[in-house]
mmCIF file of C-alpha atoms in Angstrom:
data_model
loop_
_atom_site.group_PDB
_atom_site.id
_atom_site.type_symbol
_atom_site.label_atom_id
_atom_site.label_comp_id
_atom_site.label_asym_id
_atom_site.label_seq_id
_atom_site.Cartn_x
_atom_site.Cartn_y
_atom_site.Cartn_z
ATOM 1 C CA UNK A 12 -16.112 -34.269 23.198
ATOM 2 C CA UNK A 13 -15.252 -31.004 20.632
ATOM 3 C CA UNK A 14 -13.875 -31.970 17.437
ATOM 4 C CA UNK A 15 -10.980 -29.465 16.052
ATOM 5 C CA UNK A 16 -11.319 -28.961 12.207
ATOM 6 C CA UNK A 17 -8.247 -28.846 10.029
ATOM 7 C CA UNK A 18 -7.890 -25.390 8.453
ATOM 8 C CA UNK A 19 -8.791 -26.110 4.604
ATOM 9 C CA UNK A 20 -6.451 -24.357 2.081
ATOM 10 C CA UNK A 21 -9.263 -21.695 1.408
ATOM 11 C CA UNK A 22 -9.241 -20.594 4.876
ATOM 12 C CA UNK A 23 -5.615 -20.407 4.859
ATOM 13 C CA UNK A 24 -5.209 -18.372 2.325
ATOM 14 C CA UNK A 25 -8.069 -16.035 3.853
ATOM 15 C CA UNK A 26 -5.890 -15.340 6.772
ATOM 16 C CA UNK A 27 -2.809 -14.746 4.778
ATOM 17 C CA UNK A 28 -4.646 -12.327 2.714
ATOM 18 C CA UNK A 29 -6.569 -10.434 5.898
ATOM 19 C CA UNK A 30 -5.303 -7.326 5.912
ATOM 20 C CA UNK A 31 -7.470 -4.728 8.263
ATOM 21 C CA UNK A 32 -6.367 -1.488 6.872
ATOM 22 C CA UNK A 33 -8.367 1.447 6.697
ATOM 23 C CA UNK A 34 -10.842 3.310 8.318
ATOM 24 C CA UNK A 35 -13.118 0.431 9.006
ATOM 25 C CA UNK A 36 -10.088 -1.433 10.357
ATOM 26 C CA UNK A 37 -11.373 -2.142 13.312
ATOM 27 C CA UNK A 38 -14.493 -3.622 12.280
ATOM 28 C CA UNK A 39 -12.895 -5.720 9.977
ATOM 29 C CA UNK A 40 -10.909 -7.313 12.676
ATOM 30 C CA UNK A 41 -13.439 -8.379 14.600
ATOM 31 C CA UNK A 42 -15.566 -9.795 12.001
ATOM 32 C CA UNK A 43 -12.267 -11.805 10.988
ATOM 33 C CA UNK A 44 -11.506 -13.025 14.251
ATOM 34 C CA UNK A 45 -15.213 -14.236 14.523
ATOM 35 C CA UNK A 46 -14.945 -16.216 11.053
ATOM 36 C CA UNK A 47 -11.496 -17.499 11.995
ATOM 37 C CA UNK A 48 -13.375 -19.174 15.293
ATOM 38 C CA UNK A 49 -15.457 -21.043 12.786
ATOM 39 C CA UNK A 50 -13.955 -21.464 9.242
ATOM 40 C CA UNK A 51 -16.102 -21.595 6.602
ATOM 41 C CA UNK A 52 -19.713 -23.260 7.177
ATOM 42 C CA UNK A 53 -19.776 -27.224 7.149
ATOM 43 C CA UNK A 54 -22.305 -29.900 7.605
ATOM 44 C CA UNK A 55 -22.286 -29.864 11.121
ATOM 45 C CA UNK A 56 -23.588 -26.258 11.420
ATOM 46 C CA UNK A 57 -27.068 -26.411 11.535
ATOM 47 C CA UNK A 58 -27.620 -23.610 9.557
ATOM 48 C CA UNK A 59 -25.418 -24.978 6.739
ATOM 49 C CA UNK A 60 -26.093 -28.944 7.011
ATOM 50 C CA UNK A 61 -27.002 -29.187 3.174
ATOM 51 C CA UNK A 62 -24.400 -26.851 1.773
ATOM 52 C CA UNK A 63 -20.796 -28.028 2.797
ATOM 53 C CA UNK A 64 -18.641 -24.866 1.847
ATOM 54 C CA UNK A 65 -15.108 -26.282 3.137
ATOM 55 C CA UNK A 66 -15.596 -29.046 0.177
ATOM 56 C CA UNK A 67 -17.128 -26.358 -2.207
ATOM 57 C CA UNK A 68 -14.722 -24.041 -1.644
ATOM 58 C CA UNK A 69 -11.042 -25.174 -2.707
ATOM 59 C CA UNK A 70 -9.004 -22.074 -2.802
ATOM 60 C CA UNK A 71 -9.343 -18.547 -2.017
ATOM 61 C CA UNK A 72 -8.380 -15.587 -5.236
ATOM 62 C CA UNK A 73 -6.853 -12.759 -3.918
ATOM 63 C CA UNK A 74 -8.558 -9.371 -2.653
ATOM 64 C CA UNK A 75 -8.648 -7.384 -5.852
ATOM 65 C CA UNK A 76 -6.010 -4.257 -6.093
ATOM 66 C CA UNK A 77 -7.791 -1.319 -7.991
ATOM 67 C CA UNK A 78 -9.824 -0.533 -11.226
ATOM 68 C CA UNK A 79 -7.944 -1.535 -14.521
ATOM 69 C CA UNK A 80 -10.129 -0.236 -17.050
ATOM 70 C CA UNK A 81 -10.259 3.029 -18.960
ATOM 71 C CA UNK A 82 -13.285 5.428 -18.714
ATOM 72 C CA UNK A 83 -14.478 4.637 -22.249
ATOM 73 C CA UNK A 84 -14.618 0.691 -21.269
ATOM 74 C CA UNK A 85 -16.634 1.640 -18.069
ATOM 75 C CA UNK A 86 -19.183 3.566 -19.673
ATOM 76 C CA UNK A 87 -19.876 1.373 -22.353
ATOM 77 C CA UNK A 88 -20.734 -1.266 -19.768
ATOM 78 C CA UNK A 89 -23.038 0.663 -18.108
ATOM 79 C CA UNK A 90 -24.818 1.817 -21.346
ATOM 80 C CA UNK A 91 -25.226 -2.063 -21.715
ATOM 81 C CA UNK A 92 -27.051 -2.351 -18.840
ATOM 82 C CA UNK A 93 -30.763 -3.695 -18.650
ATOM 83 C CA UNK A 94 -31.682 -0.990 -16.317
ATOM 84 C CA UNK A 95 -29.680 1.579 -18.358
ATOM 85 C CA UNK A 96 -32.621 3.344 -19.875
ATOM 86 C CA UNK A 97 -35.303 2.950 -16.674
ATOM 87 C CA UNK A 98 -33.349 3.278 -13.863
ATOM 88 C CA UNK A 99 -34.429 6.336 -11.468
ATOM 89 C CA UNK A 100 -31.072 6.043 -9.813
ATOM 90 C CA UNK A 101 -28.147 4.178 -10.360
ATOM 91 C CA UNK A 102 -25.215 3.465 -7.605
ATOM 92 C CA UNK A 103 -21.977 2.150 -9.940
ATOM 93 C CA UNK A 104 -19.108 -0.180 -8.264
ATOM 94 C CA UNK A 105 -16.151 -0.628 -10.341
ATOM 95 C CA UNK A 106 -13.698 -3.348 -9.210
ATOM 96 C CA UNK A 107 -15.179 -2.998 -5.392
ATOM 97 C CA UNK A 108 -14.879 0.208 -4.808
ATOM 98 C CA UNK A 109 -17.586 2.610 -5.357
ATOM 99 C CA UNK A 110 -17.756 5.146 -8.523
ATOM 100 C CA UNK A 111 -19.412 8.679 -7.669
ATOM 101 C CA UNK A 112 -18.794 10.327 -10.814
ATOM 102 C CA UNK A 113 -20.778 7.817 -12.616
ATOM 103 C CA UNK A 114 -23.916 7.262 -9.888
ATOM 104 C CA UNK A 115 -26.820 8.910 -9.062
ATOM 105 C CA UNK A 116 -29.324 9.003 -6.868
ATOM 106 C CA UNK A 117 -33.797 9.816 -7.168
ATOM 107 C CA UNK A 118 -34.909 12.633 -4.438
ATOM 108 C CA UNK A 119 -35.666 11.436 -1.293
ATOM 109 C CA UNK A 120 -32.407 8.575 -0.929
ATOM 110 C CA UNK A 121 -29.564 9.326 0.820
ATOM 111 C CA UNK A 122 -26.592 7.345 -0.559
ATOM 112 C CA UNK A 123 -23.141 6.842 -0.075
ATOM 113 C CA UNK A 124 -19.934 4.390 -0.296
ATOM 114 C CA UNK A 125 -19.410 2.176 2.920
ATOM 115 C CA UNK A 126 -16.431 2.998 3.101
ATOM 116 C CA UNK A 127 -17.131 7.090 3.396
ATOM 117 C CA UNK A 128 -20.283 6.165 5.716
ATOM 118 C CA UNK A 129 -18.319 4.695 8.095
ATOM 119 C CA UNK A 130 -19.186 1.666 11.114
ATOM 120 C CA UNK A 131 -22.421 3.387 12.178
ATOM 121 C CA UNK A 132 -24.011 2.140 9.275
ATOM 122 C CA UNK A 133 -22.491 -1.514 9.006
ATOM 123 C CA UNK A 134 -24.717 -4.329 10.241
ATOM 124 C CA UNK A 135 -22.740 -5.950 12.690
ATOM 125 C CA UNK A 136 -23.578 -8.757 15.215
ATOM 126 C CA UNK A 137 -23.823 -11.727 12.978
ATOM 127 C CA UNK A 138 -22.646 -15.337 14.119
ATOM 128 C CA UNK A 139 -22.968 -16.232 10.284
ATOM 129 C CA UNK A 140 -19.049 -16.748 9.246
ATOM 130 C CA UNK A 141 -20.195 -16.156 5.657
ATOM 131 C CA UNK A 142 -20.746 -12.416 6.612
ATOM 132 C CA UNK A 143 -18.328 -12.126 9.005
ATOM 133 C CA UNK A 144 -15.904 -13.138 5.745
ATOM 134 C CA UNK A 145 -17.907 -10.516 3.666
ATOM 135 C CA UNK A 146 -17.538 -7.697 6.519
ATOM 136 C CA UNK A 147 -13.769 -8.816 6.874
ATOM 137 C CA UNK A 148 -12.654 -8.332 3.122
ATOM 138 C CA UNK A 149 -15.033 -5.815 1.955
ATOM 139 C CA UNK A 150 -13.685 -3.305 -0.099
ATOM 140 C CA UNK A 151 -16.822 -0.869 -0.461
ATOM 141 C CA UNK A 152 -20.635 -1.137 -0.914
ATOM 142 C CA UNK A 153 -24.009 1.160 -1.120
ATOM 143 C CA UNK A 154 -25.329 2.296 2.045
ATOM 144 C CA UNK A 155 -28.998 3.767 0.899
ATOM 145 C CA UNK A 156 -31.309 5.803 3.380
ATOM 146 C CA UNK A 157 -34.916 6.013 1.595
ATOM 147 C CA UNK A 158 -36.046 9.239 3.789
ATOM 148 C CA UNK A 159 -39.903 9.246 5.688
ATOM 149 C CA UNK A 160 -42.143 10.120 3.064
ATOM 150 C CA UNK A 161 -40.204 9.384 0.046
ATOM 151 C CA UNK A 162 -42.206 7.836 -3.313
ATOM 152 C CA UNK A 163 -39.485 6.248 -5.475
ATOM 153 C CA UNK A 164 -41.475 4.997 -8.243
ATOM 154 C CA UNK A 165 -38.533 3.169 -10.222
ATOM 155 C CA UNK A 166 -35.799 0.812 -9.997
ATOM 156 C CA UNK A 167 -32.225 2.029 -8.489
ATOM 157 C CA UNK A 168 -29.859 0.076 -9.921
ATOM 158 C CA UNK A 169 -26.711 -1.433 -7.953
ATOM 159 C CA UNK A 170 -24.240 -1.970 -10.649
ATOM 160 C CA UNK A 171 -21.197 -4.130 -9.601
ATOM 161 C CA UNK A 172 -18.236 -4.399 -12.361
ATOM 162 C CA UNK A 173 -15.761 -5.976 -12.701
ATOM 163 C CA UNK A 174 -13.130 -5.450 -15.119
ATOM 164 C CA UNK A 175 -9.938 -7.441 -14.452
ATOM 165 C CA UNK A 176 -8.666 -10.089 -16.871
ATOM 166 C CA UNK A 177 -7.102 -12.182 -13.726
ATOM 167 C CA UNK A 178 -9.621 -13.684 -11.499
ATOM 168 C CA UNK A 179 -9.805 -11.940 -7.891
ATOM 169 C CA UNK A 180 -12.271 -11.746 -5.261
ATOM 170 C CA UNK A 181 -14.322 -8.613 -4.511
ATOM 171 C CA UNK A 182 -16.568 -8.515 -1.301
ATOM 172 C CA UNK A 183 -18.961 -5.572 -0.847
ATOM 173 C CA UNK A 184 -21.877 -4.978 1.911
ATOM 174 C CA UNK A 185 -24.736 -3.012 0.727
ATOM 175 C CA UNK A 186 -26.667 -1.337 3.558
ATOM 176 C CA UNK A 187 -30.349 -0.270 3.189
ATOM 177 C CA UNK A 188 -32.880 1.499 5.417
ATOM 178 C CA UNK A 189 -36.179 2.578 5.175
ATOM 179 C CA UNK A 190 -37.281 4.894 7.336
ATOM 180 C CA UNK A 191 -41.171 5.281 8.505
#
């Protein structure tokens, strides 16, 4: 006997928000279709028998629609930062979507947006509906390559702002590989 789950009002606005635009749009899809088989994670999913996200979960904000704060604003939250005055490197988010102007990176790491990296880079595969939800809305995210051989001997610092009064959601899939 299967039991058929009632679509709670999160999920439905999920799919009436999925949108799979982009360059990426065809990994989004998939991973969207895959979360729509399951919904979010409930007590009967092994993996998620203690956390019940379908009763945590009541509604879902929208996908958030571009950066609505001025330069000056930006930069004085990343002055603020703890890492601010130790951080060898420094990959800045604003609002999802990845900031190159205002990131750097120490010798011997690769690093660029998701987005410009492109589905070679993505970690795909997962039956986990959680990140199949993540890798269906993402906007952006760091994808880091520490090269063979490289000595980074302080912190890089993934700094994820967000500067919009109105609540909204903002998914983003970081990506890092060490090489020998």
């Amino acid at each position: 006997m299967s039991v058929t789950l009632l679509k709670t009002p999160a999920e439905t606005a999920f799919a009436e928000a999925f949108s799979a635009q982009g360059p990426l749009a065809d990994v989004r899809k998939a991973a969207f279709e895959q979360f729509a088989e399951t919904g979010l994670p409930h007590r009967r999913m092994e993996d998620w028998k203690w956390t019940d996200l379908r009763q945590i979960i009541s509604k879902a904000l929208p996908p958030a629609a571009g950066t609505r704060a001025d330069a000056k604003a930006i930069d004085a939250l990343i002055a603020a930062t703890p890492f601010a005055d130790v951080a060898k490197g420094r990959l800045v988010f604003v609002d999802g979507t990845f900031d190159e102007a205002r990131s750097t990176a120490p010798a011997g790491v690769e690093f660029a947006s998701i987005a410009e990296a492109g589905s070679d880079k993505l970690v795909t595969g997962s039956t986990d509906p959680v990140a199949a939800l993540n890798l269906a809305f993402m906007s952006d995210g760091a994808a880091l390559t520490f090269k063979a051989g490289s000595n980074v001997d302080a912190p890089i610092e993934l700094l994820f702002m967000t500067t919009g009064a109105e609540a909204a959601s903002y998914a983003t899939r970081n990506v890092i590989v060490l090489e020998e």
